PDB file of C-alpha atoms and ligand atoms in Angstrom:
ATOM      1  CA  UNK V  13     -66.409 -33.448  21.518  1.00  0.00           C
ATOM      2  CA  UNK V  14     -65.671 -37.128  20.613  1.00  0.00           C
ATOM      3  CA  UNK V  15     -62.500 -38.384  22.480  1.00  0.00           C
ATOM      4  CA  UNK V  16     -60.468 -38.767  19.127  1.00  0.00           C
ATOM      5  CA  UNK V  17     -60.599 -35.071  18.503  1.00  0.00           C
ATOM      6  CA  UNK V  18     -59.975 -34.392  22.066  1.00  0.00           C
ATOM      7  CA  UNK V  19     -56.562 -36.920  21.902  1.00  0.00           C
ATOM      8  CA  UNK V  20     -55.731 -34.866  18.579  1.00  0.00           C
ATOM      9  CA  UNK V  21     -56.156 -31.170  19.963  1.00  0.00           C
ATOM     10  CA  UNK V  22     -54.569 -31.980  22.710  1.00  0.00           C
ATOM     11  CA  UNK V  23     -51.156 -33.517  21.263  1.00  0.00           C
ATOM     12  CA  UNK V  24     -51.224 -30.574  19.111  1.00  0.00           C
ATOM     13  CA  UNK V  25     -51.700 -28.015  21.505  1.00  0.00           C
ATOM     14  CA  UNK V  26     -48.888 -29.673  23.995  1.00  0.00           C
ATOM     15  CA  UNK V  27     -46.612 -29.826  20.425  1.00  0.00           C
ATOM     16  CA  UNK V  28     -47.454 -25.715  19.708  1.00  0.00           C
ATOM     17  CA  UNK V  29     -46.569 -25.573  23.608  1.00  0.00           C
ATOM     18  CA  UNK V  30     -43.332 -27.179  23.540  1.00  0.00           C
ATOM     19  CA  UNK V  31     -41.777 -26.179  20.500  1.00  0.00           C
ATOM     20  CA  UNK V  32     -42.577 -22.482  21.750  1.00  0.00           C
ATOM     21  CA  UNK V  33     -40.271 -23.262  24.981  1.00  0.00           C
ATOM     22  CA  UNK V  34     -37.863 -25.398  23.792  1.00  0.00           C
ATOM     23  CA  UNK V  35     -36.813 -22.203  21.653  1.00  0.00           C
ATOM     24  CA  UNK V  36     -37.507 -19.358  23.605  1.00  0.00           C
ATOM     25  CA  UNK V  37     -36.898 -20.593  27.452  1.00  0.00           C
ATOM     26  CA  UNK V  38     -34.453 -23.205  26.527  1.00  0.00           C
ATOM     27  CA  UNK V  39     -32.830 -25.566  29.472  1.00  0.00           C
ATOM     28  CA  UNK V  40     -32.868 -28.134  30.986  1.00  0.00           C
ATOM     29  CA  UNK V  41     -36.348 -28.336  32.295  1.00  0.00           C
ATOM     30  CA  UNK V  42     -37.497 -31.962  33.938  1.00  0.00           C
ATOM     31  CA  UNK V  43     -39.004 -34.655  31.762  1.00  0.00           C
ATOM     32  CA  UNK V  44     -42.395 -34.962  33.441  1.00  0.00           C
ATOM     33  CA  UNK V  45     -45.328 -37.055  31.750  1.00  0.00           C
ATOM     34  CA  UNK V  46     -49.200 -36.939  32.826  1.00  0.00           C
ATOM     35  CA  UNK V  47     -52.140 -38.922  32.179  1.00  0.00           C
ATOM     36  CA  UNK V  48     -55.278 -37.270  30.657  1.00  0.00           C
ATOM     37  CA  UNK V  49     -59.078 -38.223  30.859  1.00  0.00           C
ATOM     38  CA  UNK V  50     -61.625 -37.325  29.548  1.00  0.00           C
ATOM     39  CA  UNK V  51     -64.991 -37.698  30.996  1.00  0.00           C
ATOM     40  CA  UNK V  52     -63.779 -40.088  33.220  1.00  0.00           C
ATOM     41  CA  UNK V  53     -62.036 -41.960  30.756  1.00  0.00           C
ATOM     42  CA  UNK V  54     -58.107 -41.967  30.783  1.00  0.00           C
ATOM     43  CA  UNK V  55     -57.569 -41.445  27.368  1.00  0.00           C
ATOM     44  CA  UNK V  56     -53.923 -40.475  27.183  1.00  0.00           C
ATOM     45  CA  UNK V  57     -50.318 -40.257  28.210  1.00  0.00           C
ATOM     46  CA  UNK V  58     -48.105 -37.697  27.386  1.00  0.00           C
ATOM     47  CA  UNK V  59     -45.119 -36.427  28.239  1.00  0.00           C
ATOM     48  CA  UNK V  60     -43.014 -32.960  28.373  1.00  0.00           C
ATOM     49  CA  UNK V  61     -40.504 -30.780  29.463  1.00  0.00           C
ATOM     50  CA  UNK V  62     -41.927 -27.527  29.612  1.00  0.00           C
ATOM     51  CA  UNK V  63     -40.503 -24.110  32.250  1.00  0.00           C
ATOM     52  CA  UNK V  64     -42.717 -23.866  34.932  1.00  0.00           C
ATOM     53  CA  UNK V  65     -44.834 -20.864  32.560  1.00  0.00           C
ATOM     54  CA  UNK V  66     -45.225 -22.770  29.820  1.00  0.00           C
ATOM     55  CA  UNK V  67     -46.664 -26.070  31.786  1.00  0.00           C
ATOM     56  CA  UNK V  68     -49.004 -23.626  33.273  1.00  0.00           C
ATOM     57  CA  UNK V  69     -50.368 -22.349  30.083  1.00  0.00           C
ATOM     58  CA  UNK V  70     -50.564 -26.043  28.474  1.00  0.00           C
ATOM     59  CA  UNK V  71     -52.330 -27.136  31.872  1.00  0.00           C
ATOM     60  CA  UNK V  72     -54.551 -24.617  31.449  1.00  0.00           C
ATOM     61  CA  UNK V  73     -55.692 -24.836  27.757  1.00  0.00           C
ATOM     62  CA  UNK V  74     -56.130 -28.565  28.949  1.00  0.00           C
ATOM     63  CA  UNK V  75     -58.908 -27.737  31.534  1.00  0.00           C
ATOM     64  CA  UNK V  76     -60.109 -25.408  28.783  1.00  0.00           C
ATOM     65  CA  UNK V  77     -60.844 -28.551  26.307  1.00  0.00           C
ATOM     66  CA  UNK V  78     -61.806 -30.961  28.872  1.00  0.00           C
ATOM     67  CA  UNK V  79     -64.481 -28.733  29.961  1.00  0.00           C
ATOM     68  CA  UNK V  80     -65.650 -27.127  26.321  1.00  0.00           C
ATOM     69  CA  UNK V  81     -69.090 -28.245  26.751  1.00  0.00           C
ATOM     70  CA  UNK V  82     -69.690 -28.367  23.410  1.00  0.00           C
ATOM     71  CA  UNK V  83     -70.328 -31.742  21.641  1.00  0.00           C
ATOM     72  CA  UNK V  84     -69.124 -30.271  18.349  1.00  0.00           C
ATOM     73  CA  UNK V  85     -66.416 -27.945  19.344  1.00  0.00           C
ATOM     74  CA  UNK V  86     -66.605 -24.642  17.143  1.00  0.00           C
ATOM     75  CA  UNK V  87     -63.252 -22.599  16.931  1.00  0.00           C
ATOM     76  CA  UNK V  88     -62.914 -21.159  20.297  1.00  0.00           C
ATOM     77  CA  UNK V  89     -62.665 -17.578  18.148  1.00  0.00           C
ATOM     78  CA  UNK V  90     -66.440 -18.363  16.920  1.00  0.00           C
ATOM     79  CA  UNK V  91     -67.216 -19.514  20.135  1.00  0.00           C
ATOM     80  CA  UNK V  92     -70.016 -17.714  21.156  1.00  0.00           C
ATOM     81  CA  UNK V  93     -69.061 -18.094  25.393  1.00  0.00           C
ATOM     82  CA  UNK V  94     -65.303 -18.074  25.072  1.00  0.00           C
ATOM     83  CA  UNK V  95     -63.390 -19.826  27.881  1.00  0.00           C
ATOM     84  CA  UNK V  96     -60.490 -18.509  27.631  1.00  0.00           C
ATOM     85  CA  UNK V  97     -59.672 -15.437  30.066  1.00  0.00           C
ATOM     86  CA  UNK V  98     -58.055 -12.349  28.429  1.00  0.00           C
ATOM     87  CA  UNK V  99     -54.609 -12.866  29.392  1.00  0.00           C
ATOM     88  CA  UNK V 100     -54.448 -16.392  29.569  1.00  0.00           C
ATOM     89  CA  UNK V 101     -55.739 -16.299  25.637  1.00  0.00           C
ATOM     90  CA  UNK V 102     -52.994 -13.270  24.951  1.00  0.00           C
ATOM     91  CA  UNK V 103     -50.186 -15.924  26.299  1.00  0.00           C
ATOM     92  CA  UNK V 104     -51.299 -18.282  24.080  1.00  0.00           C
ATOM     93  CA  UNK V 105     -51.533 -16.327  20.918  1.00  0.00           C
ATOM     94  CA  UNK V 106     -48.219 -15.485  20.815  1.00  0.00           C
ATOM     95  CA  UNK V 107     -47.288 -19.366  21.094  1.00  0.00           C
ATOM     96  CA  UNK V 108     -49.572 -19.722  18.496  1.00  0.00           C
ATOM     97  CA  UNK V 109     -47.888 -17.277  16.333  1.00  0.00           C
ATOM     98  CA  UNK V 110     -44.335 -18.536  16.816  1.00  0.00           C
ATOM     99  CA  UNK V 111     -44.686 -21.899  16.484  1.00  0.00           C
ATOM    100  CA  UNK V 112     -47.047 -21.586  14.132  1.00  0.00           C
ATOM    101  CA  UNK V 113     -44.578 -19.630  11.843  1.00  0.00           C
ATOM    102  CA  UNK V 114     -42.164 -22.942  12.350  1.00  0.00           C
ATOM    103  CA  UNK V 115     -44.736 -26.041  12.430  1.00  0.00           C
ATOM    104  CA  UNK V 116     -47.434 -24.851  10.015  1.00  0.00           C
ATOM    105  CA  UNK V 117     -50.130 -22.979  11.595  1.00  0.00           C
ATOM    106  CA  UNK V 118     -53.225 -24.975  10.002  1.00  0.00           C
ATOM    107  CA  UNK V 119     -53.439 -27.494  13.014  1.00  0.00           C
ATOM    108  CA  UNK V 120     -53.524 -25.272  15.636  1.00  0.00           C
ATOM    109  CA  UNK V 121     -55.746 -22.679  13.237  1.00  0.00           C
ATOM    110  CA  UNK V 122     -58.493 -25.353  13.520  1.00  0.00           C
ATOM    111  CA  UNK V 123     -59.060 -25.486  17.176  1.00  0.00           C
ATOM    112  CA  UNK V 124     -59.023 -21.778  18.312  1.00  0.00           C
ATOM    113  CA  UNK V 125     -58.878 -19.680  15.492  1.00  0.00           C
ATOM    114  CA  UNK V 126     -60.403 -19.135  12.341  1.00  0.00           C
TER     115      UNK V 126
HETATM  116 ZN1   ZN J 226     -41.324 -22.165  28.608  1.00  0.00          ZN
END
């Protein structure tokens, strides 16, 4: 996918991500901030405070859309070799689902569901 839609999927992804935790494992969880390429290209910085589970799932879903290997990404519920493993794609469907219900689900709709 072109690096513009991979900046934008994954600052809304990380946003879905953090919104979830901030509400539903609220504390004080460390400010922490990463860099993230794309084919070798350091494309971004961004920065969180996510519970240990929730910085899991949002490193996770990163690997997922750093290696989609398609060049136009389809939904990842049209996809026709999902990437996503069972449980890991549960977790994230429920973040989906609550901060969706707060933020507007359209954004998130785009990249994995449909
Ligand atoms: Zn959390």
């Amino acid at each position: 996918m072109k690096d513009e839609k991979f900046i934008k999927d994954t600052q809304t992804v990380l946003q879905f991500i953090q919104t979830f935790c901030d509400d539903k494992h609220a504390s004080q969880h460390p400010k922490e901030s990463l860099n993230i390429s794309y084919r070798e290209k350091n494309l971004l910085h961004v920065s969180f405070h996510l519970c240990s589970t929730c910085k899991q799932t949002f490193l996770y879903s990163l690997e997922r859309l750093q290696s989609c290997p398609h060049e136009e990404k389809p939904r990842c519920r049209k996809c026709s070799n999902p990437c996503y493993e069972r449980s890991r794609w549960k977790e994230l469907a429920q973040i989906m689902r609550y901060s969706g219900m707060k933020l507007g689900l359209v954004k998130l709709k785009k990249i994995f569901m449909r």
